[in-house]
mmCIF file of C-alpha atoms in Angstrom:
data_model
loop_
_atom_site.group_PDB
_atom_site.id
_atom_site.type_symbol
_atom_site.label_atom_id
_atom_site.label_comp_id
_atom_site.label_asym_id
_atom_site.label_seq_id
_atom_site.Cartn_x
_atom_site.Cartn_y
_atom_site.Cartn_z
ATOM 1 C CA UNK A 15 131.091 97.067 101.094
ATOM 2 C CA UNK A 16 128.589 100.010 101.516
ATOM 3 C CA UNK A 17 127.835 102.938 99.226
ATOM 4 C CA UNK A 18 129.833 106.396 98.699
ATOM 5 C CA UNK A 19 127.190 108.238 98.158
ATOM 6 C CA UNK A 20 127.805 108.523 94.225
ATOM 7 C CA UNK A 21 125.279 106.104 92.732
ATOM 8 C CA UNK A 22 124.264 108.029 90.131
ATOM 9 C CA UNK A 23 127.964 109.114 88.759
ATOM 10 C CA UNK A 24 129.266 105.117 88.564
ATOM 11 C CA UNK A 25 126.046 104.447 87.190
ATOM 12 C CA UNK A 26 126.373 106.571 84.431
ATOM 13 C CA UNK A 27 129.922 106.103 83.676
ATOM 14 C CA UNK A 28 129.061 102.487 83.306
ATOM 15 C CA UNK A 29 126.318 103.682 80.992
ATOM 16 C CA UNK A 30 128.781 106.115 79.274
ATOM 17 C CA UNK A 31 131.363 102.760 79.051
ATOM 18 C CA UNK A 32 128.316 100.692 77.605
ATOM 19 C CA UNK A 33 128.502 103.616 74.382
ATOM 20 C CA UNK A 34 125.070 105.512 76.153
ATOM 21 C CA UNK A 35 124.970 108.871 75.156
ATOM 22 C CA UNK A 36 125.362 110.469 79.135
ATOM 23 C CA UNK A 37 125.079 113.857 77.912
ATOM 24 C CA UNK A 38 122.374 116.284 79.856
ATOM 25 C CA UNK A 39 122.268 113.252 83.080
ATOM 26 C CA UNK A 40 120.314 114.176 85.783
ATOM 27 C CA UNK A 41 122.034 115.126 89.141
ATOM 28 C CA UNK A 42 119.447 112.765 91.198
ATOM 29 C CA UNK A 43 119.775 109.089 90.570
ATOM 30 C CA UNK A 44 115.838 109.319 91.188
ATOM 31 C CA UNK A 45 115.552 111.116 88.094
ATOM 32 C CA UNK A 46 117.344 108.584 86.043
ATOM 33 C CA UNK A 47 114.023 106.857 84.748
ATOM 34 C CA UNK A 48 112.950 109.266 82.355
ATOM 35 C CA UNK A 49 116.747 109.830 81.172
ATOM 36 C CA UNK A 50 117.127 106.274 80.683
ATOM 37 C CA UNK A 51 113.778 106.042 78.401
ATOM 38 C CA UNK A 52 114.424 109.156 76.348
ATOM 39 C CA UNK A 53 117.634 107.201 75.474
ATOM 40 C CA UNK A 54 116.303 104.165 74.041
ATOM 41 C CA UNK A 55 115.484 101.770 77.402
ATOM 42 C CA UNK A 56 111.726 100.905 78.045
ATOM 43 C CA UNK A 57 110.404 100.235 81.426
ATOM 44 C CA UNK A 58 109.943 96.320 82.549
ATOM 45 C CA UNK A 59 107.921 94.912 85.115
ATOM 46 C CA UNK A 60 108.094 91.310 86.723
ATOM 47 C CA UNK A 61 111.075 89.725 89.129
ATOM 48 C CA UNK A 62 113.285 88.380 85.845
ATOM 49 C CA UNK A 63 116.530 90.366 85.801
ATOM 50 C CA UNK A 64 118.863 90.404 82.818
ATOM 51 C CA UNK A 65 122.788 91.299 82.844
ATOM 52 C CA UNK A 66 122.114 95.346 81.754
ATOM 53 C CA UNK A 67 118.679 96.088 83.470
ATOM 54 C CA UNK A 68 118.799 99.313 85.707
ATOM 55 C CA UNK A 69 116.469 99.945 88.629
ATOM 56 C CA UNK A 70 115.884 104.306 90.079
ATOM 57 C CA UNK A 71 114.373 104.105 93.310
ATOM 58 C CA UNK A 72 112.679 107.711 94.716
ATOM 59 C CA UNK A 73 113.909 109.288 97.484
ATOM 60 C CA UNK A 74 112.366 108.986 100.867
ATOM 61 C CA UNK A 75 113.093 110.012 104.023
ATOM 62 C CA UNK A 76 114.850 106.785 105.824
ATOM 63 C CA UNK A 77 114.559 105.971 109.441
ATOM 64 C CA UNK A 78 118.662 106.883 109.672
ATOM 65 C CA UNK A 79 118.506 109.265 107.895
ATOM 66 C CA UNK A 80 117.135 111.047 104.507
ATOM 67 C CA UNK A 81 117.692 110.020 100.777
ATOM 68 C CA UNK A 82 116.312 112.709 98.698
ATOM 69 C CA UNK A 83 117.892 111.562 95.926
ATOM 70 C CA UNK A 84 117.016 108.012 95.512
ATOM 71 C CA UNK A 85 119.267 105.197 94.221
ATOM 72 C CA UNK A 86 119.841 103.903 90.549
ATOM 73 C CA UNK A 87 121.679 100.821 90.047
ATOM 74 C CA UNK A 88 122.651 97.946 87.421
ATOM 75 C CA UNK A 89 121.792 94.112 87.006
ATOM 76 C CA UNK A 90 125.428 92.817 86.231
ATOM 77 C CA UNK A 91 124.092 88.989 85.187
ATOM 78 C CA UNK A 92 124.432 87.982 88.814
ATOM 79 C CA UNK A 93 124.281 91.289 91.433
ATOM 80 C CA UNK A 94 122.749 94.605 91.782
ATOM 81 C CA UNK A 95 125.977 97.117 91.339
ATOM 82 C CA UNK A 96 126.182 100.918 91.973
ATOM 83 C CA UNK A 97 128.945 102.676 93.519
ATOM 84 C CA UNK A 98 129.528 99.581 95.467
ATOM 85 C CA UNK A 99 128.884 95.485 95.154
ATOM 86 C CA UNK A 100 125.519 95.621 96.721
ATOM 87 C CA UNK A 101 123.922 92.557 98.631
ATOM 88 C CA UNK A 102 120.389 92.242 97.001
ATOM 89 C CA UNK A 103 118.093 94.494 95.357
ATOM 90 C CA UNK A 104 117.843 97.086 98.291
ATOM 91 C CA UNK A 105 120.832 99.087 98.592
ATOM 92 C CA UNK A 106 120.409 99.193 102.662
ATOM 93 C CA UNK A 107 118.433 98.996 105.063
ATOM 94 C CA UNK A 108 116.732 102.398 105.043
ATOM 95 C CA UNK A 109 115.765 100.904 101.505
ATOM 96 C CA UNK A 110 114.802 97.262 102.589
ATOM 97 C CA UNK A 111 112.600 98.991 105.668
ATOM 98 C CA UNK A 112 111.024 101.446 103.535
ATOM 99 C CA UNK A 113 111.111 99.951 99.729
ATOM 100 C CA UNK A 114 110.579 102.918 98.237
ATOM 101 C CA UNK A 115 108.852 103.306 94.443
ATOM 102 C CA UNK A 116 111.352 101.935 92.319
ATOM 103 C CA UNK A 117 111.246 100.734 88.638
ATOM 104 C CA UNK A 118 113.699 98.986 86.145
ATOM 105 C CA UNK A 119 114.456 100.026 82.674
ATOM 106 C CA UNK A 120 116.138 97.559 79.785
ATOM 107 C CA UNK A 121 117.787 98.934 76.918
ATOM 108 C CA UNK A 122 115.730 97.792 73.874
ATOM 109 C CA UNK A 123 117.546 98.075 70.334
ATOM 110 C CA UNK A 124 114.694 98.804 68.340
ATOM 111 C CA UNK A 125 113.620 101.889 70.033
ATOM 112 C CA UNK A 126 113.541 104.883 68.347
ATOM 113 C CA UNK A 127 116.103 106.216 70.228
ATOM 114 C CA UNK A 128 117.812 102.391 70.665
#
């Protein structure tokens, strides 16, 4: 029901379960977005979600309290999952209140690295 604190680690080993190559992953789920490209996803813009998509969000310094490492999360087909089931697109409300930059990247086959 609320997160562990280890975003990053069940996002990549859902990645790493998916047949991503998760070697050399950045500690920081902020740092996620150029990890994800260099691997073959490209970044999207606009609300339309697909079952795969995964969003980084920067760190920030939260009214409760800081998140220097920023969130990373994926699109499942029907909720935003990370270490836990979350409720929307914002992983809390630090997040909702201060919506930090965020981005989502979709894995596209014909890549160079796809």
């Amino acid at each position: 029901s609320r997160s562990l604190g280890k975003c990053a680690t069940y996002v990549r080993l859902a990645l790493k379960a998916g047949g991503l190559d998760v070697r050399h992953n950045p500690v920081a789920a902020a740092d996620y977005g150029a990890f994800l490209l260099a691997r073959g996803f490209v970044q999207v813009t606009g609300d339309a979600v697909v079952a795969g998509d995964v969003a980084v969000m920067s760190g920030f310094r939260g009214r409760r309290k800081p998140h220097p490492y920023g969130h990373v999360q994926v699109f499942n087909g029907t909720q935003w999952v990370s270490d836990f089931v979350q409720d929307g697109f914002w992983p809390g409300g630090d997040y909702r209140e201060a919506q930090p930059p965020s981005a989502i990247y979709r894995w596209d086959a014909s890549s160079p690295n796809g």
